[in-house]
mmCIF file of C-alpha atoms in Angstrom:
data_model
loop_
_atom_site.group_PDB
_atom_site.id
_atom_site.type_symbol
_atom_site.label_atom_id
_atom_site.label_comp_id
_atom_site.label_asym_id
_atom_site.label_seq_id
_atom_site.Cartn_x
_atom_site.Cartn_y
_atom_site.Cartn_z
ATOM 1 C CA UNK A 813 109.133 103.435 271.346
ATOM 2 C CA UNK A 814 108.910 104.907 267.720
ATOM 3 C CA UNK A 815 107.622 108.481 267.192
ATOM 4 C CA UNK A 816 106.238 109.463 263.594
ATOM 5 C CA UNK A 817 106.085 112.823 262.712
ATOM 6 C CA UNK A 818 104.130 113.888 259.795
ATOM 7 C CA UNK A 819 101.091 114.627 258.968
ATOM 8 C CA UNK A 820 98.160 111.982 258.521
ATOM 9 C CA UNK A 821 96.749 113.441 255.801
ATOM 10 C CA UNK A 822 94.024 110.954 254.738
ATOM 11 C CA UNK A 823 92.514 110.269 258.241
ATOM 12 C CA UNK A 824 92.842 114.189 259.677
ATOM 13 C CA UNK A 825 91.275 115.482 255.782
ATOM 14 C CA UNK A 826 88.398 113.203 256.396
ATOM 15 C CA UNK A 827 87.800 114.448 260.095
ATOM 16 C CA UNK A 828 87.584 117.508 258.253
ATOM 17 C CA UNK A 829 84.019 116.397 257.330
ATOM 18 C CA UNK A 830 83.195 114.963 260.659
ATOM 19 C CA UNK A 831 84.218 118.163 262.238
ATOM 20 C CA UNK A 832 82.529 120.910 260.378
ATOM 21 C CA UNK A 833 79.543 119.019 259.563
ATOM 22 C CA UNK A 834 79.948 119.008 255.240
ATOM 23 C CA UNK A 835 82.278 119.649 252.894
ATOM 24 C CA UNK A 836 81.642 122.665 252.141
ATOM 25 C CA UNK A 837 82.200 124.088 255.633
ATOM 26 C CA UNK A 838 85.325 122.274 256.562
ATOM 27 C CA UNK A 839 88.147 124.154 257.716
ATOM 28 C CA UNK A 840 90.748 124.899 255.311
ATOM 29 C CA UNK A 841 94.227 123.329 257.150
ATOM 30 C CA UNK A 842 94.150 119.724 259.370
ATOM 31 C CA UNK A 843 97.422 118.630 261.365
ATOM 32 C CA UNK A 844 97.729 115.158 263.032
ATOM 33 C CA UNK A 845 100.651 113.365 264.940
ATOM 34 C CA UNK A 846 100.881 109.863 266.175
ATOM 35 C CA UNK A 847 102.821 108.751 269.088
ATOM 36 C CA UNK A 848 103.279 105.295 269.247
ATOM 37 C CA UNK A 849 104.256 103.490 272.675
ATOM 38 C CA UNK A 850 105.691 99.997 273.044
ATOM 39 C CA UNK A 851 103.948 98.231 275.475
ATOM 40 C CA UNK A 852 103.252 94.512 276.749
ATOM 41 C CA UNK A 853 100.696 92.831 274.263
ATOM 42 C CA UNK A 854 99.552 90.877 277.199
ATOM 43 C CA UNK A 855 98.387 94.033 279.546
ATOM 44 C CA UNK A 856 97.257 95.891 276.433
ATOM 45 C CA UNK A 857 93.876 96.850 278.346
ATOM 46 C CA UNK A 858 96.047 97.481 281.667
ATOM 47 C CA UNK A 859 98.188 99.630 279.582
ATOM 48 C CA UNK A 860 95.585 101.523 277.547
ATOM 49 C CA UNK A 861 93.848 102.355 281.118
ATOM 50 C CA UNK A 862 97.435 103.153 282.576
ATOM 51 C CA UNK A 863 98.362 105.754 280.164
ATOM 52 C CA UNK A 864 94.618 107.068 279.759
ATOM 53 C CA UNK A 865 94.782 107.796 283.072
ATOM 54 C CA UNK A 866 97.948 109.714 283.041
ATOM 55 C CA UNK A 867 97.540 111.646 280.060
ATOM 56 C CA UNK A 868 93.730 111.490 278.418
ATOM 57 C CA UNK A 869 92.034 113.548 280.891
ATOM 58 C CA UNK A 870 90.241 116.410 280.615
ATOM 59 C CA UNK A 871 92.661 118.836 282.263
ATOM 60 C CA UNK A 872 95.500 116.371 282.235
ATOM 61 C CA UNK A 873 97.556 118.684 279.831
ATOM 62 C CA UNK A 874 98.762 120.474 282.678
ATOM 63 C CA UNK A 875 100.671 117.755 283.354
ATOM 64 C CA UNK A 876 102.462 116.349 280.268
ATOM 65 C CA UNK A 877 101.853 119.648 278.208
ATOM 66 C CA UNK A 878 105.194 121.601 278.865
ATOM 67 C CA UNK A 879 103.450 124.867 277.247
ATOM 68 C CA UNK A 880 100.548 124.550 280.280
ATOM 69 C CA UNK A 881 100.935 125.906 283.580
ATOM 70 C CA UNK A 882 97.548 125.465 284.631
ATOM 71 C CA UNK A 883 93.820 123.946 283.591
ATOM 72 C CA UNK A 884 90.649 124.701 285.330
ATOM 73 C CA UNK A 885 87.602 122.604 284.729
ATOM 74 C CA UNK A 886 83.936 124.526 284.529
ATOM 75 C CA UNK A 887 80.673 123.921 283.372
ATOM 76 C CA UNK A 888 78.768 126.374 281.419
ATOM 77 C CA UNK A 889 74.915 124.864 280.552
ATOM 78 C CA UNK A 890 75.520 121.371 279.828
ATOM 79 C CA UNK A 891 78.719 122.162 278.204
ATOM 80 C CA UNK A 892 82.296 120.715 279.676
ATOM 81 C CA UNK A 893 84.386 123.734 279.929
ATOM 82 C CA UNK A 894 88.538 124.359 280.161
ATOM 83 C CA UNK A 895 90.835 126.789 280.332
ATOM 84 C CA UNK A 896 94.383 126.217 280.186
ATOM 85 C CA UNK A 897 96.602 128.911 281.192
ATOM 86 C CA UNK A 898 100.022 128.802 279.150
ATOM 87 C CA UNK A 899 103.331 129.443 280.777
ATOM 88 C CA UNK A 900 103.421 133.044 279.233
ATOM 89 C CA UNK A 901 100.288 133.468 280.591
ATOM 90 C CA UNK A 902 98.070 133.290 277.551
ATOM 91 C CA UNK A 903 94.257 131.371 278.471
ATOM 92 C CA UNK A 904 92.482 129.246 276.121
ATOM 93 C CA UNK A 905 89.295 128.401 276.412
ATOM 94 C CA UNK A 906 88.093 125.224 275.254
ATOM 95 C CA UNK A 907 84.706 123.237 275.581
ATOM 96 C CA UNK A 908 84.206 119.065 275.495
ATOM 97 C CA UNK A 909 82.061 117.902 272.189
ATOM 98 C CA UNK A 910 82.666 114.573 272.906
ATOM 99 C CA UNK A 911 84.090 111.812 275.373
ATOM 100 C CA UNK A 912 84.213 108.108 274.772
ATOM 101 C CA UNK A 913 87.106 105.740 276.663
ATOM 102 C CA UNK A 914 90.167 107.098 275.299
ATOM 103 C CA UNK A 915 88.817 109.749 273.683
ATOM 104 C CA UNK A 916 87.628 113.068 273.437
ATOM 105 C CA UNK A 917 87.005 116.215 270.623
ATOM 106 C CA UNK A 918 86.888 119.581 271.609
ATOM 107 C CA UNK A 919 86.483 122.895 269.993
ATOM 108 C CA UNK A 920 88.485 126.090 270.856
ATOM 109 C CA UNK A 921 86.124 129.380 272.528
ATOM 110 C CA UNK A 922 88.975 131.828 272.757
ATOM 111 C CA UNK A 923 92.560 131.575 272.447
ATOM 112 C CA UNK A 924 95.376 134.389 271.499
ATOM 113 C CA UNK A 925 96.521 131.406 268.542
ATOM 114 C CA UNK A 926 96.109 132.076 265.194
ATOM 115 C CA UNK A 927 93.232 129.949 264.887
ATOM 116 C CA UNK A 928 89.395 130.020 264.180
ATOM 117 C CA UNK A 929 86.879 127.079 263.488
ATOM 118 C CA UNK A 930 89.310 124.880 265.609
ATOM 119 C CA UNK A 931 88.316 121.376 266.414
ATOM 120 C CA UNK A 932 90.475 118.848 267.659
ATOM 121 C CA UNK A 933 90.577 115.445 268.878
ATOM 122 C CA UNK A 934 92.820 113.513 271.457
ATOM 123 C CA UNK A 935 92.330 109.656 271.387
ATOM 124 C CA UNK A 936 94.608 106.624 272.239
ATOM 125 C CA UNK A 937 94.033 103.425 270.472
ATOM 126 C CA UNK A 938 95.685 100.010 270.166
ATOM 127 C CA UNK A 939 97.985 100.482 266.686
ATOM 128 C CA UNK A 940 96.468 98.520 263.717
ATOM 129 C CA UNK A 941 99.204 96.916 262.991
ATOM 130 C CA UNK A 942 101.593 95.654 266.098
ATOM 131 C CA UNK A 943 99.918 93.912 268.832
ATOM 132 C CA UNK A 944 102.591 95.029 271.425
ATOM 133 C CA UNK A 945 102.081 99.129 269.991
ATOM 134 C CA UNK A 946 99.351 101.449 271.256
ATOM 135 C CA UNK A 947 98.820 104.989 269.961
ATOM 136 C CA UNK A 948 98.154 108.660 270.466
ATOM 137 C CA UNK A 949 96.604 110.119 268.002
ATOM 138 C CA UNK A 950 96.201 113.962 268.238
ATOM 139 C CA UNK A 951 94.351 115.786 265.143
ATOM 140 C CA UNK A 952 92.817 119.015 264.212
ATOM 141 C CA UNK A 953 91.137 121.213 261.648
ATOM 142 C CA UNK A 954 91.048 125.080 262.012
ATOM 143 C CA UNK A 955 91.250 128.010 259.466
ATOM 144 C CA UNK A 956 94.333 130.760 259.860
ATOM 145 C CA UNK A 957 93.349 133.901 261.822
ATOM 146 C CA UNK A 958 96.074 136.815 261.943
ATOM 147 C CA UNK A 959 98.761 134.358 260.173
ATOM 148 C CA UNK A 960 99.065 132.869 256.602
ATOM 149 C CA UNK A 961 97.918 128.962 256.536
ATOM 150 C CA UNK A 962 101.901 127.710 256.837
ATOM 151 C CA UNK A 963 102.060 129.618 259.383
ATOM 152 C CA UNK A 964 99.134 128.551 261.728
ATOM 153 C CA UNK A 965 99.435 124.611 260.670
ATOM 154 C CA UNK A 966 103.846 125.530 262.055
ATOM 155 C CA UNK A 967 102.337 126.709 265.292
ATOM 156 C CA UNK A 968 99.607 124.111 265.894
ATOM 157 C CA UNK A 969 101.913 121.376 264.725
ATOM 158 C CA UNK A 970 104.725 122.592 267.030
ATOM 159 C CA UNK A 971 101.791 122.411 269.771
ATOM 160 C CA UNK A 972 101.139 119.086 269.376
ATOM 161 C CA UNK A 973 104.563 117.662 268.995
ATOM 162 C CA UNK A 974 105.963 119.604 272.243
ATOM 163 C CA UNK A 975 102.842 117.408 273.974
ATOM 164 C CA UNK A 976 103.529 113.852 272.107
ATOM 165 C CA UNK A 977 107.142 114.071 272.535
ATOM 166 C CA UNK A 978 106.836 115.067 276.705
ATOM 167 C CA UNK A 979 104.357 112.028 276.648
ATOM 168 C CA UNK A 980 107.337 109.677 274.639
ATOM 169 C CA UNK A 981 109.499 111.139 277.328
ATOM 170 C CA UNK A 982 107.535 110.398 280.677
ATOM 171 C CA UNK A 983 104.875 107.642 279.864
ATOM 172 C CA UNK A 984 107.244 104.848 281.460
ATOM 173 C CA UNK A 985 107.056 106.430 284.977
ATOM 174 C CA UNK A 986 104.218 104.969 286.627
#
């Protein structure tokens, strides 16, 4: 297994766009990480449905996300609702935008981060370029709230690499 850290800047700038809608309303800071996962080229489907299964649910965080104690699923209208309690007992409150197989985008309600205009997205995909690689893909634009931009990208990059690298470290157990 091979983890890339980084940011990719071309795809997550250009979800920018997607996200808020135009241009000119896009949030000002996007983050992405890739994990990608060796697995058997021949089970690629029974591996993509595998790992989906243990880590692309809706309130699956709270069990690969070492920051989340808890997740409790609501609905509110028509609208897919969660909040995750963090060990420290912080709550965010996040609600579904959209859900495909192996993928979903979500928008943050509330949260104590330093974060407004959040919208993320949480996808795995068979990697472009090895047949025997699959990835997750974890992205997001926001704007700073209560922190300078370096700041807020640190904290929501540190997020999302505490999450891939707990997946890197327990996707073999079936």
């Amino acid at each position: 297994m091979k983890f890339f850290q980084g940011i990719a800047v071309a795809g997550v700038v250009a979800l920018a766009g997607v996200f808020a809608g135009s241009a000119a309303n896009a949030a000002s800071i996007a983050v992405g990480k890739k994990l990608e996962l060796k697995v058997d080229a021949k089970k690629m489907d029974e591996e993509r449905t595998r790992l989906w299964t243990k880590f692309g649910g809706w309130c699956a965080l709270k069990d690969w996300h070492p920051a989340v104690a808890n997740c409790e699923e609501s609905t509110e209208g028509d609208a897919k609702i969660r909040v995750l309690t963090l060990k420290d007992g912080g709550k965010i409150k996040e609600k579904l935008l959209d859900e495909k197989p192996n993928f979903y985008r979500y928008e943050i309600l509330e949260s104590p981060l330093p974060v407004k205009n959040y919208q993320a997205q949480f996808a795995l995909t068979p990697d472009d370029d090895d047949e025997d690689e699959i990835n997750f893909a974890w992205s997001a634009t926001f704007d700073a709230d209560g922190k300078t931009n370096k700041e807020a990208h640190d904290i929501i990059e540190g997020i999302f690499t505490a999450g891939l690298d707990n997946i890197k470290a327990t996707a073999g157990a079936k």
